[in-house]
Short mmCIF file of C-alpha atoms and ligand atoms in Angstrom, two decimals:
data_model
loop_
_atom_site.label_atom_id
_atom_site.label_comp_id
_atom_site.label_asym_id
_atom_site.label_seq_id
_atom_site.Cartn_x
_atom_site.Cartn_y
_atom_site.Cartn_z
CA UNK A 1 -95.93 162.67 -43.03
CA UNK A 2 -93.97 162.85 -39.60
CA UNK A 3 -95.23 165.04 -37.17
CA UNK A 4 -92.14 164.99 -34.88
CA UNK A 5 -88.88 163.18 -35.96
CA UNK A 6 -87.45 163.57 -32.50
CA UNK A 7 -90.55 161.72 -30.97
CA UNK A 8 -91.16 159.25 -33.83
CA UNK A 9 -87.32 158.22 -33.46
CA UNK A 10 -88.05 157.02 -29.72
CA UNK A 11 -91.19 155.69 -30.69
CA UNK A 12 -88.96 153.05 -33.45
CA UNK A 13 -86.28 152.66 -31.29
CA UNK A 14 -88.11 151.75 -28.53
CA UNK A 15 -89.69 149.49 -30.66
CA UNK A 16 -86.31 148.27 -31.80
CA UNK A 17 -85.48 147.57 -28.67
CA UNK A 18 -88.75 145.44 -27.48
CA UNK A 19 -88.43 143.38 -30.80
CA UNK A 20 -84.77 142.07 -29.65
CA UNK A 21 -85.38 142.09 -26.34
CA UNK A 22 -88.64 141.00 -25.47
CA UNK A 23 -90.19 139.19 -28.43
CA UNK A 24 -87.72 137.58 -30.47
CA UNK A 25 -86.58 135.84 -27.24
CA UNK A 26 -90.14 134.23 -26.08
CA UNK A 27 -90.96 133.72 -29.84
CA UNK A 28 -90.33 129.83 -29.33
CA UNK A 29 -92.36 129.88 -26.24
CA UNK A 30 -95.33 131.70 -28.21
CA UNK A 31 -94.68 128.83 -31.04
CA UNK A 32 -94.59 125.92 -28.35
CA UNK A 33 -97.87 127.44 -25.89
CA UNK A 34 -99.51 128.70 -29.17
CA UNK A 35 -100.42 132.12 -27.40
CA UNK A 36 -98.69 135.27 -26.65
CA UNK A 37 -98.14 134.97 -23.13
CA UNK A 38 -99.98 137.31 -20.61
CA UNK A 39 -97.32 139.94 -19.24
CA UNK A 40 -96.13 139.91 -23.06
CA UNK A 41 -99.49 141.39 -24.01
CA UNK A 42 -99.44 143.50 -20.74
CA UNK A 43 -96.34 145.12 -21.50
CA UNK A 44 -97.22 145.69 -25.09
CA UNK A 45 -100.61 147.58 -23.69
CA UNK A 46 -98.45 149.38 -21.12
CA UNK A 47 -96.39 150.81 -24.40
CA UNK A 48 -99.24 152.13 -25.81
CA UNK A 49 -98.93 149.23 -29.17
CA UNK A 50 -102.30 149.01 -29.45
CA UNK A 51 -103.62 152.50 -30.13
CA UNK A 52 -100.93 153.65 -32.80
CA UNK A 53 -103.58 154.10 -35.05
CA UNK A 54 -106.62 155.46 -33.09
CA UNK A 55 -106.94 159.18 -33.03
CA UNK A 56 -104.88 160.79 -29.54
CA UNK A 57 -108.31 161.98 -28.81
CA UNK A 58 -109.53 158.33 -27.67
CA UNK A 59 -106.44 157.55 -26.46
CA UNK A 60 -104.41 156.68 -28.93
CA UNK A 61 -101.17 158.26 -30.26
CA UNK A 62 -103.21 159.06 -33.65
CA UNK A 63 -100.11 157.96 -35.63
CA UNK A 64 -100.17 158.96 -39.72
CA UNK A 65 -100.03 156.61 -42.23
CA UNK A 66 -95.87 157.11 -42.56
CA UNK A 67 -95.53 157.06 -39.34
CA UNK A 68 -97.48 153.65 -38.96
CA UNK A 69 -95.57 151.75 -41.86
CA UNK A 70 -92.57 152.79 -40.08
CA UNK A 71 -93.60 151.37 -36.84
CA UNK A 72 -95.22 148.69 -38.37
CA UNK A 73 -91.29 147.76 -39.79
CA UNK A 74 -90.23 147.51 -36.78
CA UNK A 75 -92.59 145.10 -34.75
CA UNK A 76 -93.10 142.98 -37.73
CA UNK A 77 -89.04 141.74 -37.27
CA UNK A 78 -90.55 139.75 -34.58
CA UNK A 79 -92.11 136.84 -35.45
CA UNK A 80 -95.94 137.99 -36.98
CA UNK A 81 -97.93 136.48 -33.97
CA UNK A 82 -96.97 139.90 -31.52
CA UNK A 83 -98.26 141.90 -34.35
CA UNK A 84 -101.34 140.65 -35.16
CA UNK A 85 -101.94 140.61 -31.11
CA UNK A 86 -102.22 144.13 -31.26
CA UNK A 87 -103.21 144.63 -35.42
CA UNK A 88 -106.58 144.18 -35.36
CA UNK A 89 -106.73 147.17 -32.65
CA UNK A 90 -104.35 149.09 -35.04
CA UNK A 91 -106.24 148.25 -38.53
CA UNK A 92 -108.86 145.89 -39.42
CA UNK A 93 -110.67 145.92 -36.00
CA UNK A 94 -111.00 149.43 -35.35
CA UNK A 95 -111.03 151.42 -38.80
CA UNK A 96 -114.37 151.24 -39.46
CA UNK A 97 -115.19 152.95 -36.43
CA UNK A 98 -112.63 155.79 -36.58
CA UNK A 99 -113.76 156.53 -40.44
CA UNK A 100 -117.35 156.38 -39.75
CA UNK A 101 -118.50 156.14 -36.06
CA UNK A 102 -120.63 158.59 -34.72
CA UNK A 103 -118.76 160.61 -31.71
CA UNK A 104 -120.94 158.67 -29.05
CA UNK A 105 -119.72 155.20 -30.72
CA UNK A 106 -116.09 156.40 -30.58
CA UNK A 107 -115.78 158.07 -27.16
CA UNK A 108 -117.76 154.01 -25.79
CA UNK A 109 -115.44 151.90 -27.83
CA UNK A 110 -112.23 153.25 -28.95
CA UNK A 111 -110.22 153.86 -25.53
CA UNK A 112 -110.72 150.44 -24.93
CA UNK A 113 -109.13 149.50 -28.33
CA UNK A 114 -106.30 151.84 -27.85
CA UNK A 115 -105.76 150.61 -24.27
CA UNK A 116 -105.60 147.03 -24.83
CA UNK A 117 -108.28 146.94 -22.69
CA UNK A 118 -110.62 145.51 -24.95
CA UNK A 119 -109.26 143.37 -28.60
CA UNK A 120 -110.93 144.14 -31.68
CA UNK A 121 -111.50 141.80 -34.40
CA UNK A 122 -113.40 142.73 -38.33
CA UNK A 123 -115.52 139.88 -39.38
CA UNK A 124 -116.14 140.05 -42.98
CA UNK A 125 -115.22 137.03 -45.06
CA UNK A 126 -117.77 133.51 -45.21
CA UNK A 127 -117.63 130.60 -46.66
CA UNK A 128 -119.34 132.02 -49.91
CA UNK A 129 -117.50 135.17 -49.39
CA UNK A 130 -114.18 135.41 -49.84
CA UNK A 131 -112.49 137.08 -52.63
CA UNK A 132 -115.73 137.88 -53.50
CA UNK A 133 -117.20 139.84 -50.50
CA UNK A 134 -119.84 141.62 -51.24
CA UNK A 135 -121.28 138.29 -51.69
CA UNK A 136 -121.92 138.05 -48.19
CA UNK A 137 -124.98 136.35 -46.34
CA UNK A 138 -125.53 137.01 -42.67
CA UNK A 139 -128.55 139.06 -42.26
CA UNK A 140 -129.35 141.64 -39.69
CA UNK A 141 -132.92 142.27 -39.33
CA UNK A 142 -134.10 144.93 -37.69
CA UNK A 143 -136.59 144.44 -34.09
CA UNK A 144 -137.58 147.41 -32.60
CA UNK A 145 -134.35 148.58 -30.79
CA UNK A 146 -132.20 145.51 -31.81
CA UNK A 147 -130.83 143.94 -35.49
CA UNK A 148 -130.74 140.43 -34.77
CA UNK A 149 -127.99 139.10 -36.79
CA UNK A 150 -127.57 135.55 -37.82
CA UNK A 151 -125.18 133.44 -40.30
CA UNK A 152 -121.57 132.38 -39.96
CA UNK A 153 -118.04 133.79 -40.15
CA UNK A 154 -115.12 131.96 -40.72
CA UNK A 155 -111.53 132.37 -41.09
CA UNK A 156 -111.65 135.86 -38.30
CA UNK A 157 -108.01 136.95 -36.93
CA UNK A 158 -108.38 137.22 -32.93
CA UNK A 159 -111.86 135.71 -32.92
CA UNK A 160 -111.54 133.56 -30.50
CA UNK A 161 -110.08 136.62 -27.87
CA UNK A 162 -111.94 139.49 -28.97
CA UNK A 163 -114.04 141.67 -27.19
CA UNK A 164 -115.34 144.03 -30.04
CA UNK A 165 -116.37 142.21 -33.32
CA UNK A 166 -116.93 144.46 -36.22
CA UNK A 167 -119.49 142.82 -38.44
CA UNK A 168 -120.63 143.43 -41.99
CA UNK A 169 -124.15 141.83 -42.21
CA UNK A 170 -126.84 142.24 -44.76
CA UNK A 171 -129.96 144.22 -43.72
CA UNK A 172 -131.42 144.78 -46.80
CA UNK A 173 -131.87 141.00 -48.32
CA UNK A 174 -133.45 142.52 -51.37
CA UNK A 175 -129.95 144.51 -52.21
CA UNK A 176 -127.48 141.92 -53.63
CA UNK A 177 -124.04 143.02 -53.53
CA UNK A 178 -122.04 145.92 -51.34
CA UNK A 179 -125.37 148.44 -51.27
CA UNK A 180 -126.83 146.27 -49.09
CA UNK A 181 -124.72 145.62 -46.41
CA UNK A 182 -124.38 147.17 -43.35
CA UNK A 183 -121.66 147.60 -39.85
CA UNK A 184 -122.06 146.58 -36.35
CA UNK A 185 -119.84 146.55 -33.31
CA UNK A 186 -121.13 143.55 -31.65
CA UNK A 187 -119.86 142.79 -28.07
CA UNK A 188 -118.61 139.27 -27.28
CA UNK A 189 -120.67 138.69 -24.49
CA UNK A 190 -123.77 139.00 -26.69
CA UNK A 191 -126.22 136.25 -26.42
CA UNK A 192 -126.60 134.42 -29.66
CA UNK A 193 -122.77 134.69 -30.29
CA UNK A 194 -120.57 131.95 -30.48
CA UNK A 195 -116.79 131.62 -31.25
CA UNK A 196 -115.37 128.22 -32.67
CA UNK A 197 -111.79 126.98 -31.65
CA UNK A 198 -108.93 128.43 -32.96
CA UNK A 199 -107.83 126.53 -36.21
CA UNK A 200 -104.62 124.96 -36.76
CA UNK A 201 -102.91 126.91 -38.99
CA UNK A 202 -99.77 126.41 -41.47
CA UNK A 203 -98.02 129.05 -39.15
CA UNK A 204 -98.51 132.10 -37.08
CA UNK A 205 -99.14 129.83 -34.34
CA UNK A 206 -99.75 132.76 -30.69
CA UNK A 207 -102.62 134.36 -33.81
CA UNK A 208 -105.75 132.73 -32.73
CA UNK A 209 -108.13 132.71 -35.48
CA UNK A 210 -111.49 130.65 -35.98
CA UNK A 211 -115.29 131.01 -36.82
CA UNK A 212 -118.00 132.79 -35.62
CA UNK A 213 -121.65 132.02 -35.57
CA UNK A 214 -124.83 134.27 -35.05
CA UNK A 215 -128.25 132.88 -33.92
CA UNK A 216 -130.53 135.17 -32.99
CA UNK A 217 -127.88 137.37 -31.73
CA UNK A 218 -129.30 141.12 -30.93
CA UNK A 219 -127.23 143.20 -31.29
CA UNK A 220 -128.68 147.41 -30.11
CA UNK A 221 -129.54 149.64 -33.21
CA UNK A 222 -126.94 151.96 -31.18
CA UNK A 223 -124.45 149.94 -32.22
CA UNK A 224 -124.78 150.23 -35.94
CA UNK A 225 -121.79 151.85 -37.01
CA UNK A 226 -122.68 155.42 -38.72
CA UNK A 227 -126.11 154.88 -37.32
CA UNK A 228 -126.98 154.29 -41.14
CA UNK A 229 -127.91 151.04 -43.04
CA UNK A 230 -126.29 149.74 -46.02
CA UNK A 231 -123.09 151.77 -46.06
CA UNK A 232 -121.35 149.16 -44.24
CA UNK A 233 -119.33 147.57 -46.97
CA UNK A 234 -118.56 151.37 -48.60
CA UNK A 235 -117.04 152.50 -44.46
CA UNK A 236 -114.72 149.80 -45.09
CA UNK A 237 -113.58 150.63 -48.61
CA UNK A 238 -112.90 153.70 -47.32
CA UNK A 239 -110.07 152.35 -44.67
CA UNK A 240 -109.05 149.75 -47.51
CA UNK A 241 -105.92 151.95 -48.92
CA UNK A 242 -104.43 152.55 -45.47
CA UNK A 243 -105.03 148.59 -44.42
CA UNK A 244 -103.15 147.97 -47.62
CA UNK A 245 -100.34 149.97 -46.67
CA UNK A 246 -99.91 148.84 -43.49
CA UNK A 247 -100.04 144.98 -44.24
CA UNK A 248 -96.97 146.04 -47.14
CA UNK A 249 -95.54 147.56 -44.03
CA UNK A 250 -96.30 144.36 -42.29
CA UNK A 251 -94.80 142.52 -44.82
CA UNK A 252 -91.43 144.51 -45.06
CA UNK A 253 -90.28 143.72 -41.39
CA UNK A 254 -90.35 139.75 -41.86
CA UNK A 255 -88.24 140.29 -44.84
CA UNK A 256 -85.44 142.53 -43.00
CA UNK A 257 -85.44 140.07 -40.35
CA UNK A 258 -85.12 137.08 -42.50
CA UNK A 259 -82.46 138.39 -44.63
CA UNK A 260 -80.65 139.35 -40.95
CA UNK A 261 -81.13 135.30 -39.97
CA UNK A 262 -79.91 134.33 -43.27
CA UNK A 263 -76.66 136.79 -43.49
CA UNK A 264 -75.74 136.18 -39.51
CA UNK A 265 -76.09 132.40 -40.98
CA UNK A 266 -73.73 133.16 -44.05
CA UNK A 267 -71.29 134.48 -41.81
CA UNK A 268 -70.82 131.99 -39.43
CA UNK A 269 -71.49 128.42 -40.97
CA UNK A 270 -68.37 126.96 -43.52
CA UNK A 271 -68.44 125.01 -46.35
CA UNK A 272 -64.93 124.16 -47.98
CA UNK A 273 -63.05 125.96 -45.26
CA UNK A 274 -64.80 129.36 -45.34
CA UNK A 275 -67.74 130.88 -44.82
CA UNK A 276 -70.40 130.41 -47.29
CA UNK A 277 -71.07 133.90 -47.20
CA UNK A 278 -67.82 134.55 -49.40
CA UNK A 279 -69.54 132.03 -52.44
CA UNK A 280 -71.00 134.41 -54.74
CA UNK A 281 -73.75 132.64 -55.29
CA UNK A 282 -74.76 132.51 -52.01
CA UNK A 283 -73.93 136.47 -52.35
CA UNK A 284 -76.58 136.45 -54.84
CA UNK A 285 -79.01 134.95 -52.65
CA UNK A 286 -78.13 137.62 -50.36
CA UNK A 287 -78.43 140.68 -53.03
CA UNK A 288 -81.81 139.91 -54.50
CA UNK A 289 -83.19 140.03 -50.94
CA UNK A 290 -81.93 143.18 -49.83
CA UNK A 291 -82.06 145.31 -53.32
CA UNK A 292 -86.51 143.68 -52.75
CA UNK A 293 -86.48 144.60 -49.26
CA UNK A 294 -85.03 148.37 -50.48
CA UNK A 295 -87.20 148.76 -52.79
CA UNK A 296 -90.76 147.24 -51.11
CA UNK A 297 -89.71 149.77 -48.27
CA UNK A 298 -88.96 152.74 -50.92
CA UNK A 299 -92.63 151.70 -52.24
CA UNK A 300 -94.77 151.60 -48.99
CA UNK A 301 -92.62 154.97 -47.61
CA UNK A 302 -93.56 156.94 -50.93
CA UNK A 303 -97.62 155.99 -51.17
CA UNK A 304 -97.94 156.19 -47.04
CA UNK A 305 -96.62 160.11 -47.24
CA UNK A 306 -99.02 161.07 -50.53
CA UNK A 307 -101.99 159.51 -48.79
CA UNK A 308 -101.18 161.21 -45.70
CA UNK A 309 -101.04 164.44 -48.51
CA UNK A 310 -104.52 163.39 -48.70
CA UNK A 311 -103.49 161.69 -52.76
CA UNK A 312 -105.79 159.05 -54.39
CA UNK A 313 -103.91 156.34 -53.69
CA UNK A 314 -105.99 153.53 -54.77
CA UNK A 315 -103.41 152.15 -57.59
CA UNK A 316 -100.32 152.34 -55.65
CA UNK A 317 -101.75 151.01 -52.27
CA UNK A 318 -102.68 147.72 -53.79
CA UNK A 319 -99.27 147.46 -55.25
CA UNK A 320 -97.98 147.48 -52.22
CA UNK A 321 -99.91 144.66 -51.14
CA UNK A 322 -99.26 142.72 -54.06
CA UNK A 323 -95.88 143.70 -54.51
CA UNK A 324 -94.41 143.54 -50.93
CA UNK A 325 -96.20 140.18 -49.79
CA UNK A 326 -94.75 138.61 -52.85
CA UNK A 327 -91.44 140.22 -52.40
CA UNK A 328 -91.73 138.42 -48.72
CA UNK A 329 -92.98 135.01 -50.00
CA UNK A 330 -89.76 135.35 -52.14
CA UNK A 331 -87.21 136.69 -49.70
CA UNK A 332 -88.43 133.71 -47.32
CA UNK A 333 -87.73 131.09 -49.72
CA UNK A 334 -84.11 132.51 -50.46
CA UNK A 335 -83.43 132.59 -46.42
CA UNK A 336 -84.28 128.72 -46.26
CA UNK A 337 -81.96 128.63 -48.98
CA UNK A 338 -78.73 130.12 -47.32
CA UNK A 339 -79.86 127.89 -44.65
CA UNK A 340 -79.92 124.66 -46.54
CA UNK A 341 -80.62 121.56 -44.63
CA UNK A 342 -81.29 123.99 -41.27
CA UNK A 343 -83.52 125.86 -42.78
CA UNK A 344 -86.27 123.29 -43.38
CA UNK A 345 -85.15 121.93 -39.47
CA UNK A 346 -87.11 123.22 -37.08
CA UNK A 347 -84.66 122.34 -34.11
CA UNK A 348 -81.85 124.24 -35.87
CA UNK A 349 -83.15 127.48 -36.45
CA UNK A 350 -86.42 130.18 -36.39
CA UNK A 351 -86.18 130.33 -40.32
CA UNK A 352 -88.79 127.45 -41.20
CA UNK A 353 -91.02 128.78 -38.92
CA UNK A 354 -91.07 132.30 -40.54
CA UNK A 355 -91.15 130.65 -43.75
CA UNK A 356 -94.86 129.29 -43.03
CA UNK A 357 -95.70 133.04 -40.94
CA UNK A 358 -95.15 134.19 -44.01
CA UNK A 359 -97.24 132.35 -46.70
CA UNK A 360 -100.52 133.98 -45.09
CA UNK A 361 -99.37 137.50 -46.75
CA UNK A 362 -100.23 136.17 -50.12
CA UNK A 363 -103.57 135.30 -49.36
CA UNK A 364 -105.12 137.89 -46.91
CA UNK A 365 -106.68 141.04 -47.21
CA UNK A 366 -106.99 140.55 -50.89
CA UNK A 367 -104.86 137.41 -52.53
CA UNK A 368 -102.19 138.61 -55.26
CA UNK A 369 -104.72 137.74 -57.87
CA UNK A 370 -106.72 139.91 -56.66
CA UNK A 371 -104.50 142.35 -56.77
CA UNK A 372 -103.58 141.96 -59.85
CA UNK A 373 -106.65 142.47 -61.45
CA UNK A 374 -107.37 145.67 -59.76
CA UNK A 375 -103.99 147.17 -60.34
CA UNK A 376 -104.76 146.25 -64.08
CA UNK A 377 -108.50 147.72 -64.05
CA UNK A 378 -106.61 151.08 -62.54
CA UNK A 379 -104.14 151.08 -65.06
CA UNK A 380 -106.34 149.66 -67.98
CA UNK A 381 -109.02 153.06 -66.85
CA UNK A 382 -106.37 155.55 -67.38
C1 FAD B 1 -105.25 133.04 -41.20
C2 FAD B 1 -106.29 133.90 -41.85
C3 FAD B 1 -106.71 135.06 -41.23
C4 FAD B 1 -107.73 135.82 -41.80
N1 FAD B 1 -108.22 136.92 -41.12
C5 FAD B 1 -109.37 137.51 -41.55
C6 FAD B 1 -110.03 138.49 -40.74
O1 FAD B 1 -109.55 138.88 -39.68
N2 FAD B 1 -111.22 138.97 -41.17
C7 FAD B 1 -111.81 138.57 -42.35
O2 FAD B 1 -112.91 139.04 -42.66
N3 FAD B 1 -111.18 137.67 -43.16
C8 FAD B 1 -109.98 137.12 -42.79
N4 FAD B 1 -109.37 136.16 -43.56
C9 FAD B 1 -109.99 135.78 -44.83
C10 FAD B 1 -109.18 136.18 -46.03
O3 FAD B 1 -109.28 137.56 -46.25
C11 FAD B 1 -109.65 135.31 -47.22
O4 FAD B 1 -109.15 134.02 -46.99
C12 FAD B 1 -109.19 135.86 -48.55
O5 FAD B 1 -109.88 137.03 -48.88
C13 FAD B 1 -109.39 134.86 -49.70
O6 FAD B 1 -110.67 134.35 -49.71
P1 FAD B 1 -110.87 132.76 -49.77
O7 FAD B 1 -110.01 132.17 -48.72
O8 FAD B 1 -112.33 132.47 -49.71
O9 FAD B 1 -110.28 132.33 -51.16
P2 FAD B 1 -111.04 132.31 -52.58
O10 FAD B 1 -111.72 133.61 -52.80
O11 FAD B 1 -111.85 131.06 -52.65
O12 FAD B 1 -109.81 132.18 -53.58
C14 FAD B 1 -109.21 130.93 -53.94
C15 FAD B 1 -108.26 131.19 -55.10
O13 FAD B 1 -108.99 131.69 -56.23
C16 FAD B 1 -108.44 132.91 -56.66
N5 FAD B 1 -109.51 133.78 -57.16
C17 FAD B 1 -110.70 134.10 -56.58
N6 FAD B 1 -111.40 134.94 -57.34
C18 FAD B 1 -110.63 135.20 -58.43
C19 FAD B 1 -110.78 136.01 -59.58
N7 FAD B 1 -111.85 136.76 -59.78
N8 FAD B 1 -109.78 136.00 -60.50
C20 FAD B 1 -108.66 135.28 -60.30
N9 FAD B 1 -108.45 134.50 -59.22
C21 FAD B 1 -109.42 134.46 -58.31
C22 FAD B 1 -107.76 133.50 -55.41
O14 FAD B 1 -106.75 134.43 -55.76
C23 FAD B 1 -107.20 132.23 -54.78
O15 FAD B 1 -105.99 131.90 -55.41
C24 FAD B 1 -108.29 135.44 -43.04
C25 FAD B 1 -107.82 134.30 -43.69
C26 FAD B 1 -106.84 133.52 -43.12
C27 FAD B 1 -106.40 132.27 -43.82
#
């Protein structure tokens, strides 16, 4: 659903205009410095980037779901670091509070998020919990006004700069599985908290991500999102369709921008006196990337306006996930091909290194296997 085409278009092409402007041309200093540098974040505050999600009434600009896919094609044509800067504030890190905070939790914590003020991360997955994460084993016991939350965290976008941590811990040891488990906004400088050094990573470098320990960490009982135990895990199911339509979003604007590397490429570098754009193979190349990209853009677009019609949308959301990192994984591999030897050369051009951004989309926020099982349950119930 659009609210207001008129003020949606600015919104894009201002957007549009920050991507090409701004980001693409410090993406080789974000690569080189591994960080997004300061005024770069600044700026993207300033804009208002990090609220697009969070309800106007904190602050935000309370964006729908079409609305966010389409904004989220945009900023992902820069290279996926500036995103995920401001993501977590726009999905993972904040959704649990809008769908199930009580109004005294919002009105302390989500201005911050939608200013930039604060960064927001959602710490969920362990070392025994992955793909499996209701299998989850930090514990939150409760003290008098305090949980005091201890185990580890590991593999948590924007750990290492975040302010606000959601975390799903277990307060009821007894209940295996999601009925037990339970979410907190924990605040970084908690005692008891500690955040390990960002990993080195296949790509994305400017995305900081690491582990997190708790040891005797209290966190206050205020802070326990919903003010109820063990619906923790079932507040973040809840958010689950719209996160998966956003990362397909996320996914879509890599693949435009590749495929605009890869046919700027075509155009200008010859191969047996012309341009190897007029070899229909390389044509080929060229066609299965953009009929993908058409119709992984067609797909997120159709499921973001029926869940913003308030649809179930449970099926279609994960294949978007599925369906649109794959199509990106694919439409990657393709662009290193029009490249040939400069596409697996770093010096000569930005293509290997959004090649490796891109292999993460496969594997986060549910891996494709994943997501093929639960498309298949769906379609298997019905
Ligand atoms: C860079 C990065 C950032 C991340 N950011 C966050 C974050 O911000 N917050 C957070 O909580 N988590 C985050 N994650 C964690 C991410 O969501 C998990 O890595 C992902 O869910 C997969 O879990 P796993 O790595 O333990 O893999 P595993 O679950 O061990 O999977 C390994 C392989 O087994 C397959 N597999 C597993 N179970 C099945 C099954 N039942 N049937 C078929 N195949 C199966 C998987 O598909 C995969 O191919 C991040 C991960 C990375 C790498």
């Amino acid at each position: 659903m659009i609210r207001d085409q008129a003020r949606l278009d600015a919104l894009l092409a201002e957007v549009r205009a920050w991507v090409r402007e701004v980001a693409i041309p410090a993406e080789e200093r974000v690569e080189a410095e591994d960080a997004i540098p300061p005024e770069i974040v600044a700026d993207m505050a300033a804009r208002g980037f990090f609220g697009w999600s969070i309800p106007e009434a904190y602050g935000g600009a309370g964006l729908t779901m079409e609305e966010l896919a389409r904004g989220a094609m945009e900023l992902s044509q820069a290279a996926t670091a500036f995103r995920a800067r401001v993501g977590t504030n726009t999905g993972i890190g904040s959704e649990a509070l809008v769908a199930d905070g009580t109004e005294e939790q919002k009105s302390r914590f989500l201005p911050r998020l939608a200013s930039g003020a604060a960064t927001g991360c959602l710490a969920l997955s362990e070392e025994a919990a992955g793909s499996e994460a209701t299998a989850l084993q930090t514990t939150a016991r409760r003290e008098g006004d305090v949980y005091v939350l201890d185990g580890e965290k590991r593999f948590i976008t924007n750990a290492p700069i975040a302010d606000l941590f959601t975390v799903l811990a277990r307060t009821d040891p007894e209940t295996p599985g999601a009925r037990g488990i339970s979410a907190f906004i924990v605040e970084r400088e908690t005692p008891g908290l500690s955040v390990g050094p960002a990993y080195k990573k296949m790509g994305q470098a400017g995305s900081p991500v690491s582990e997190i320990t708790f040891e005797n960490c209290p966190v206050p009982a205020a802070n326990l999102i919903g003010n109820t135990e063990g619906v923790g895990f079932r507040t973040t199911m809840k958010v689950l369709n719209k996160q998966r339509i956003h990362l397909a979003a996320l996914c879509v604007g890599p693949a435009i921008r590749m495929l605009d590397e890869a046919v700027a490429h075509a155009r200008r570098r010859k191969q047996f006196a012309k341009p190897i754009a007029e070899f229909q193979l390389v044509q080929a190349l060229i066609a299965d990337c953009q009929a993908e990209i058409h119709a992984a853009r067609a797909l997120v677009l159709e499921t973001a306006r029926k869940r913003d019609a308030g649809e179930d949308v449970a099926l279609e959301a994960s294949i978007c996930k599925y369906f649109c990192s794959e199509m990106c994984g694919r439409v990657a591999d393709r662009a290193v091909q029009v490249f040939g030897g400069a596409g697996y050369v770093a010096d000569y051009a930005p293509i290997e290194r959004l090649y490796r951004d891109a292999r993460l989309f496969r594997l986060y926020e549910g891996t494709s296997q994943i997501h093929q099982l639960n498309i298949a349950r769906l379609t298997l119930k019905t």
